[in-house]
Short mmCIF file of C-alpha atoms and ligand atoms in Angstrom, two decimals:
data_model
loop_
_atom_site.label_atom_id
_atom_site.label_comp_id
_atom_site.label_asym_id
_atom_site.label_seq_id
_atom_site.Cartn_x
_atom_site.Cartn_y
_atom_site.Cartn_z
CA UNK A 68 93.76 105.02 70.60
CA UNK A 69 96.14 105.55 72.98
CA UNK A 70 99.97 105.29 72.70
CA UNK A 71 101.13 103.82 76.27
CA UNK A 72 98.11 102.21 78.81
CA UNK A 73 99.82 102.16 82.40
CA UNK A 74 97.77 99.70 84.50
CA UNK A 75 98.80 100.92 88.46
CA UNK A 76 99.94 104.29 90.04
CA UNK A 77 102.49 102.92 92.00
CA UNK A 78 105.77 104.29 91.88
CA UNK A 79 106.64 101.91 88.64
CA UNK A 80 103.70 102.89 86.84
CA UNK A 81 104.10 106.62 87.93
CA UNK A 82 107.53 106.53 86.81
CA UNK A 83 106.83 105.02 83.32
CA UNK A 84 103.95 107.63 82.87
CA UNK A 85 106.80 109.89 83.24
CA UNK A 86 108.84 109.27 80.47
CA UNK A 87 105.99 108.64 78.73
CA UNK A 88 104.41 112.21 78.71
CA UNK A 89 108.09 113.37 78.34
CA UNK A 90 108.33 111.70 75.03
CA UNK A 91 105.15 113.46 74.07
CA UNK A 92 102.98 110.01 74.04
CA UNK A 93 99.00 109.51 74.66
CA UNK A 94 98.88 108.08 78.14
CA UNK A 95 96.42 106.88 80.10
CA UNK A 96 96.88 105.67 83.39
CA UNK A 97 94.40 103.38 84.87
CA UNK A 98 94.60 102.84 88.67
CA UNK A 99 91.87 100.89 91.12
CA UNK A 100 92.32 102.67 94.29
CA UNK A 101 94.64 105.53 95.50
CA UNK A 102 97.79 106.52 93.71
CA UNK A 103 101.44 106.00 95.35
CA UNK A 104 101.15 101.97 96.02
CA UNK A 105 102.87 99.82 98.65
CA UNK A 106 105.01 103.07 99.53
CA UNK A 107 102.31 105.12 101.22
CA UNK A 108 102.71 102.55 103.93
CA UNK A 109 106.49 103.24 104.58
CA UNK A 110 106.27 105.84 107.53
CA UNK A 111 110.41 106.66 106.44
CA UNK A 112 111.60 106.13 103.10
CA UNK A 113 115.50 106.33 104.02
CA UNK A 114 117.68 103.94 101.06
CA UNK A 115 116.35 106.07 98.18
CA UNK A 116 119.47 107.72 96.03
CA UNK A 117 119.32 111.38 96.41
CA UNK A 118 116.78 111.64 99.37
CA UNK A 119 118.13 111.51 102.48
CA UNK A 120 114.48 110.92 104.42
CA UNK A 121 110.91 110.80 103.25
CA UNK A 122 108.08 109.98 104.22
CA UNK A 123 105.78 107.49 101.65
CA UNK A 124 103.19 109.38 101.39
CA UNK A 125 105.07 112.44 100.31
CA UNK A 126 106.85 110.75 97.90
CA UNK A 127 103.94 109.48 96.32
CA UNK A 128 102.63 112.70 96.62
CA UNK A 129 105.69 114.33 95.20
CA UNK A 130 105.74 112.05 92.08
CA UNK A 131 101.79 111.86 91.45
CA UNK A 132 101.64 115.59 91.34
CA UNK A 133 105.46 115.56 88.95
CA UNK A 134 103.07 112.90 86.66
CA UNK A 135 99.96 115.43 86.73
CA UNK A 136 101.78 118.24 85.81
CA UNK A 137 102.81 117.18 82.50
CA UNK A 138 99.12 117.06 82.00
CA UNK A 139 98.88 113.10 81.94
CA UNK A 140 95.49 111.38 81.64
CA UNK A 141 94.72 109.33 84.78
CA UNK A 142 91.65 107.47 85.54
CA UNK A 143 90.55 105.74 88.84
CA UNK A 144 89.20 102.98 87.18
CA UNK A 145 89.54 98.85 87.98
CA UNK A 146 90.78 96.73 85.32
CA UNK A 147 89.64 93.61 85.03
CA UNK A 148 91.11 92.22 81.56
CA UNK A 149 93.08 92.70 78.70
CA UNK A 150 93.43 91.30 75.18
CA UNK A 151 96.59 90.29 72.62
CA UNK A 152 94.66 93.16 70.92
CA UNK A 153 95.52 95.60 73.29
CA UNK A 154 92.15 95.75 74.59
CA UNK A 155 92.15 96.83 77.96
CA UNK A 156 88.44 96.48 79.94
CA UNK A 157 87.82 97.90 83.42
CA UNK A 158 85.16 98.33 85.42
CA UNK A 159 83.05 101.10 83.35
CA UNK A 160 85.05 101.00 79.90
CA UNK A 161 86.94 100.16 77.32
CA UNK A 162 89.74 101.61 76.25
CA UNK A 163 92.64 100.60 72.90
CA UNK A 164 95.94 101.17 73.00
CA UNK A 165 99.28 100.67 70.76
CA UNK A 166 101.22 99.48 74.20
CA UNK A 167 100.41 98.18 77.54
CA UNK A 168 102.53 98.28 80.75
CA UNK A 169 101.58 96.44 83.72
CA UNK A 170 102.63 98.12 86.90
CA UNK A 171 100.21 96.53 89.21
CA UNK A 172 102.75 95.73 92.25
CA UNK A 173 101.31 93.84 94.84
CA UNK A 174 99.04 93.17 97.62
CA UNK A 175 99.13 92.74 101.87
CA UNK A 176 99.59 88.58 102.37
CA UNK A 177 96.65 87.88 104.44
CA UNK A 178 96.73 85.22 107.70
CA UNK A 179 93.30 83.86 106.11
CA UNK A 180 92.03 83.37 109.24
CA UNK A 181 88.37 83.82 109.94
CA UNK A 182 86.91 87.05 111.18
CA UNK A 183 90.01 88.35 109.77
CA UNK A 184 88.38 90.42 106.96
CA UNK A 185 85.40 91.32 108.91
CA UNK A 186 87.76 92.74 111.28
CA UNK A 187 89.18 95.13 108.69
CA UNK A 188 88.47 98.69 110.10
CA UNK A 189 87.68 96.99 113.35
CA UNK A 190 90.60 96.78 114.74
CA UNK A 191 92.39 94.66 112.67
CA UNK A 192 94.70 96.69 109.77
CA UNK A 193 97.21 96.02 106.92
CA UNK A 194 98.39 99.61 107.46
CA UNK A 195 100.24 101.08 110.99
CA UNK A 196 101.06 104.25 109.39
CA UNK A 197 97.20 104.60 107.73
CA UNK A 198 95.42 103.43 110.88
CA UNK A 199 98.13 103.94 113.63
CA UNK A 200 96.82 107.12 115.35
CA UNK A 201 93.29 105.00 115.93
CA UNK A 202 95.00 103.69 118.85
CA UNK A 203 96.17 106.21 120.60
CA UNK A 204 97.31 104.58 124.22
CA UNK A 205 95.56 100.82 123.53
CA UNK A 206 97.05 97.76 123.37
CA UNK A 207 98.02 96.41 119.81
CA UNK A 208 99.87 93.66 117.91
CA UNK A 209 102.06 93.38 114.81
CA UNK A 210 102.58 89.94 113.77
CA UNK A 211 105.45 89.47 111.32
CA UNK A 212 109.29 89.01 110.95
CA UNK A 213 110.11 91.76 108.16
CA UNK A 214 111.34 95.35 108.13
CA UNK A 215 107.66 95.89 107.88
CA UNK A 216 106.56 94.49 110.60
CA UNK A 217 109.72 95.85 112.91
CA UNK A 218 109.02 99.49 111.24
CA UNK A 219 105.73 98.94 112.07
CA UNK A 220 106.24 97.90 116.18
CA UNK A 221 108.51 101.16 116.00
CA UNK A 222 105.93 103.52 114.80
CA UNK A 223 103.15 102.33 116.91
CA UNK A 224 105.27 102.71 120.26
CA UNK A 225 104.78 106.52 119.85
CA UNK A 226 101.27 105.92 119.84
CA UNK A 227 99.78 103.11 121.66
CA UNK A 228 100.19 101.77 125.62
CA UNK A 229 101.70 98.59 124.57
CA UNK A 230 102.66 97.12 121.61
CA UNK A 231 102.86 93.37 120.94
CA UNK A 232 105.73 91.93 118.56
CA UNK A 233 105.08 88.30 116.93
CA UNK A 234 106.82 86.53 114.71
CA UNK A 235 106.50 82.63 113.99
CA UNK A 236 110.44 82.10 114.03
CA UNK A 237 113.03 82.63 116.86
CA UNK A 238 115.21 85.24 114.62
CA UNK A 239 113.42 88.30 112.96
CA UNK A 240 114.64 88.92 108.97
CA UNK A 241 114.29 92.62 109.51
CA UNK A 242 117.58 94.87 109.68
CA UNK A 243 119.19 94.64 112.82
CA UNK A 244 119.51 98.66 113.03
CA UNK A 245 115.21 98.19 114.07
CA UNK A 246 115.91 95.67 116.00
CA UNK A 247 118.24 97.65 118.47
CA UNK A 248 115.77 100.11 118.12
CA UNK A 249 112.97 97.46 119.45
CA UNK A 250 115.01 96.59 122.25
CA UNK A 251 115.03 100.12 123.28
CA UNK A 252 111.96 100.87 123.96
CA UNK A 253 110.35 99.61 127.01
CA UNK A 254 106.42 99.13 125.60
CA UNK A 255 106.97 96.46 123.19
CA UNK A 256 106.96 93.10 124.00
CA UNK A 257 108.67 90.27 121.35
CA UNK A 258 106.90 87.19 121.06
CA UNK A 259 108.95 84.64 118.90
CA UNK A 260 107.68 80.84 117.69
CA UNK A 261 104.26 81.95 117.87
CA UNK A 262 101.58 82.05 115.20
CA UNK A 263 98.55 83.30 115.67
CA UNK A 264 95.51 80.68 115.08
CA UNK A 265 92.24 82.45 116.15
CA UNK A 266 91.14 86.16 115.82
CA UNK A 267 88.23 87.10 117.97
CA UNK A 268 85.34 89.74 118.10
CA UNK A 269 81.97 90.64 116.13
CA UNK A 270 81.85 93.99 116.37
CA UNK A 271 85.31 95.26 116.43
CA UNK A 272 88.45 93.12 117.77
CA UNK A 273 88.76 91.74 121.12
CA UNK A 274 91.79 89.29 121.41
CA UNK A 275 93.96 86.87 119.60
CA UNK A 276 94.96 83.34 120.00
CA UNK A 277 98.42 82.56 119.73
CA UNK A 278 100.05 78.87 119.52
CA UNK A 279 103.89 78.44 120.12
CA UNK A 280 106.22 75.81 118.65
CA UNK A 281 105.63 73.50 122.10
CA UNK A 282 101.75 73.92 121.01
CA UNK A 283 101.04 75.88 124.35
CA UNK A 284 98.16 78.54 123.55
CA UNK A 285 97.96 82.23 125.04
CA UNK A 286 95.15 84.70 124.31
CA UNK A 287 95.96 88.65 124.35
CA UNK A 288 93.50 90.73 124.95
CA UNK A 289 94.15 93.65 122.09
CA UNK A 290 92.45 96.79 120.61
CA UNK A 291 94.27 96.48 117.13
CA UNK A 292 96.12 94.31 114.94
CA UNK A 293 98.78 95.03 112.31
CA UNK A 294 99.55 92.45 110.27
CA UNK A 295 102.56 92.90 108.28
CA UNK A 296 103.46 89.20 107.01
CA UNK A 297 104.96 90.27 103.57
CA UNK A 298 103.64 90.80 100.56
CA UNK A 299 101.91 88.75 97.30
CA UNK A 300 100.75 89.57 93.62
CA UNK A 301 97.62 90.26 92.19
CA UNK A 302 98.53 89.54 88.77
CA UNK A 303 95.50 87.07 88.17
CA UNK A 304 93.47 89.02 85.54
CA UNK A 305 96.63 88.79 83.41
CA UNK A 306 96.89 84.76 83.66
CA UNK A 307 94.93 84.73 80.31
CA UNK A 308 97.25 85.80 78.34
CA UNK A 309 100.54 86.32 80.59
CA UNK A 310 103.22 84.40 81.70
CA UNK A 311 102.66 83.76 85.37
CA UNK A 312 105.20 81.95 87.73
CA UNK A 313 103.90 79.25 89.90
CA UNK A 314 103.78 81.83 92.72
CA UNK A 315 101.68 84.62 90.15
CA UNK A 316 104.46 87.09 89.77
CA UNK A 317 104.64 87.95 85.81
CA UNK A 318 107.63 86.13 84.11
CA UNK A 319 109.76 88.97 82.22
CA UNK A 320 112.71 88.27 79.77
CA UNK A 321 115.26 90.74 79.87
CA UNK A 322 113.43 92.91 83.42
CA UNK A 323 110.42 94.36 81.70
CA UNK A 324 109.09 92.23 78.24
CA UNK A 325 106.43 89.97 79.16
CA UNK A 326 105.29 86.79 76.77
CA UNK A 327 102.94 89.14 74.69
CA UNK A 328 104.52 91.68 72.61
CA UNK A 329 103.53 95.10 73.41
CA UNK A 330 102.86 94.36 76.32
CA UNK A 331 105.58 95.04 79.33
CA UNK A 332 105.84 94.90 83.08
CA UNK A 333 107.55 96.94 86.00
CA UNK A 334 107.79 96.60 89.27
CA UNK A 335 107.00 94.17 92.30
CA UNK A 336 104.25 92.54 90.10
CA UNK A 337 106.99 90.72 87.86
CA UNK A 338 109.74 87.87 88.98
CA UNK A 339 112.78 89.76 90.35
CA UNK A 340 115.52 89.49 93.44
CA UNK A 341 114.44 92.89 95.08
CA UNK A 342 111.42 94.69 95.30
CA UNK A 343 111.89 97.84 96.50
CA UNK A 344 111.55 101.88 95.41
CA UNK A 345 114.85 102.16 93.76
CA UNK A 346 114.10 99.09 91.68
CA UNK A 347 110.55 99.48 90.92
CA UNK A 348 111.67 103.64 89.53
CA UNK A 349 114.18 101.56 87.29
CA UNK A 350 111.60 99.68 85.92
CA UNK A 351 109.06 102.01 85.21
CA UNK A 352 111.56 104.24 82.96
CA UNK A 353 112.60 101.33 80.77
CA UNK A 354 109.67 99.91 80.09
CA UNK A 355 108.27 103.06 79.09
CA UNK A 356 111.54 103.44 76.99
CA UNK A 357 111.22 99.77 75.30
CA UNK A 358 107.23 100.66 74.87
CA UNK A 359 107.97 104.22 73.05
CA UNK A 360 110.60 102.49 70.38
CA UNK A 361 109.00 99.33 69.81
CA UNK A 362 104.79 100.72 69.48
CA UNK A 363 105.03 101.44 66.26
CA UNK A 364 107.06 97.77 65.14
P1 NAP U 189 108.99 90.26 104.15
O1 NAP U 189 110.38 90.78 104.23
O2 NAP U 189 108.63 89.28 103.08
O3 NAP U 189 108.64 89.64 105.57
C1 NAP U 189 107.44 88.97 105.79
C2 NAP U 189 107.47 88.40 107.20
O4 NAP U 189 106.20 87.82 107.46
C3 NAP U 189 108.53 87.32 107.39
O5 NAP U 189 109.15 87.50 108.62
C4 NAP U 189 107.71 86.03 107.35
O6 NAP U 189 108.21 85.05 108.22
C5 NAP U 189 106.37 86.47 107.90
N1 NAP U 189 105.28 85.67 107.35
C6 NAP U 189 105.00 85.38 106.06
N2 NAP U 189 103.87 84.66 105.95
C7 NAP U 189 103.42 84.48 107.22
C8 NAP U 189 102.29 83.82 107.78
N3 NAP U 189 101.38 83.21 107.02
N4 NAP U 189 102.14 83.85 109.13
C9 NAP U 189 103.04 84.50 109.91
N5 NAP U 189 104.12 85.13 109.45
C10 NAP U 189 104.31 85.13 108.12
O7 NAP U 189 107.90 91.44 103.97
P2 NAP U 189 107.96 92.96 104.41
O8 NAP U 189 108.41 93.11 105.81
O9 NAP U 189 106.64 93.52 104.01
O10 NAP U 189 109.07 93.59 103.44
C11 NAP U 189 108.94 93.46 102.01
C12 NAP U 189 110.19 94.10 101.35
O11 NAP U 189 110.17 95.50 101.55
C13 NAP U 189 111.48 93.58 101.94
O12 NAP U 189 112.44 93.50 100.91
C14 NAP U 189 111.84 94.65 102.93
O13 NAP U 189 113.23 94.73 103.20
C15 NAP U 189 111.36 95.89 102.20
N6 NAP U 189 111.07 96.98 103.17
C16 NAP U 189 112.04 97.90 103.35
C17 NAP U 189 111.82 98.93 104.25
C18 NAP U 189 112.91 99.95 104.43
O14 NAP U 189 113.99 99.76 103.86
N7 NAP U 189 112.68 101.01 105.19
C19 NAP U 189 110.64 98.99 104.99
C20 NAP U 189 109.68 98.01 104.79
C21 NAP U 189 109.92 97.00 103.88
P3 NAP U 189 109.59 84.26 107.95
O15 NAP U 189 110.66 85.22 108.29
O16 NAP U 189 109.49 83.10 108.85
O17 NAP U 189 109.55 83.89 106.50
#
């Protein structure tokens, strides 16, 4: 029986696990693919407290290896349901535990286009900073409005010939600090009131179709594309049991108590105003705190 079950090794779930093994508990975190979440995307982590610059992946690095040190369990394991009993069932076991936290942030939105997920690893990429140096002097695209998607444009300047920028509005909701940044640099190209409506190739990508808001239709011939349209849950293995809002995010009374007792949630994958590092940490260390002085009520 374990005291605390952490479901994600994000930088909520990380965090919690934390204070967790600092209060001496029985943790287990359970995590589906690599540790460090969303943040191993962020080429520059630069609005953390304390940290002037960072990459993501160090970070995550940083705070996985802090977590592992204090000789916490952590399995690479996919969960696929949980009980009001606490039961917690991935992939290959079963596991019972006094407390649960749900740290299970979320997911790349996708343009649900077709051949977009045969594409994956084909040119087309959730991930400049993972799959960036694949295109070394090609052409690419980022399509999106958000710091992501700016960040991104920046990054793969460095790298590739040309770099398309598309967004389906006229203004960008990125910071403008990228923006001037954008504007400097003579190999990307802004394409605004577009959205793209086709992706094309079989065996790896060969060009987009784009519509603009007069319905005329271009086609760019590109080696990669980045899409960085924002993010969404993944929260539906919960919906059993757990509170979901009507767009999946994990309703939370007072930041981190779900509906269930026992069982909390930190990070992006519950309803809050901003989802970012500073407020995912925050999250992490008090629902570990609420889970360590209410397990044993
Ligand atoms: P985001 O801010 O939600 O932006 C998503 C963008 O994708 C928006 O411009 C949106 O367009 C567009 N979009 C959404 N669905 C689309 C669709 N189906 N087709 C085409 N475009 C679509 O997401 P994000 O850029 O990933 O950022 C997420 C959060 O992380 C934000 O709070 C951001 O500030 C933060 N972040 C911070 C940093 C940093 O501080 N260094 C870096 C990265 C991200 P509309 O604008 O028209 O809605």
């Amino acid at each position: 029986m374990y005291d605390i079950i952490i479901i994600g090794a994000g930088p909520a779930g990380l965090t919690a696990a934390l204070y967790a093994r600092r209060a001496n508990k029985k943790v287990l975190v359970l995590e589906a693919s690599s540790y460090g979440g969303q943040i191993l995307n962020a080429s520059k982590v630069e609005n953390y407290p304390g940290i002037e610059s960072i990459s993501g992946f160090d970070y995550a690095t940083n705070l996985y290896n802090q977590v592992k040190k204090l000789d916490c369990e952590i399995k690479f394991e996919t969960v696929v349901k949980i009980d009001e009993e606490r039961n917690v069932y991935t992939n290959k076991n079963e596991y019972k535990t006094k407390t649960i936290i749900i740290a299970t942030g979320s997911k790349s939105r996708k343009l649900k286009l077709e051949n977009e997920g045969k594409l994956i690893g084909k040119g087309v990429s959730y991930c400049a900073t993972c799959d960036g140096n694949f295109f070394k002097n090609k052409i690419v695209a980022v399509n999106g409005g958000g710091n992501t998607a700016l960040e991104d444009a920046i990054y793969l300047s460095d790298i590739a010939k040309k770099v398309y920028l598309i967004h389906r509005r006229d203004e960008f909701r990125g910071e403008n600090k990228y923006l001037t940044e954008i504007n400097n640099k003579k190999n990307i190209e802004i394409i605004l009131n577009s959205n793209i409506i086709k992706i094309n190739g079989e065996e790896k990508l060969e060009s987009i179709e784009l519509e603009n808001s007069n319905n005329e239709k271009q086609t760019l011939e590109i080696d990669g594309l980045f899409i960085a349209i924002g993010q969404e849950p993944k929260n539906e293995i919960f919906s059993n049991i757990i509170k979901l809002n009507d767009k999946g995010y994990i309703e939370s009374e007072d930041g981190v108590h779900t509906n269930i007792k026992k069982i909390y949630v930190a990070g992006d994958a519950r309803v809050k105003t901003l989802r970012q590092l500073t407020t995912a940490v925050s999250d992490g260390s008090i629902a570990a705190t609420m889970a360590i002085k209410e397990m044993e009520d």
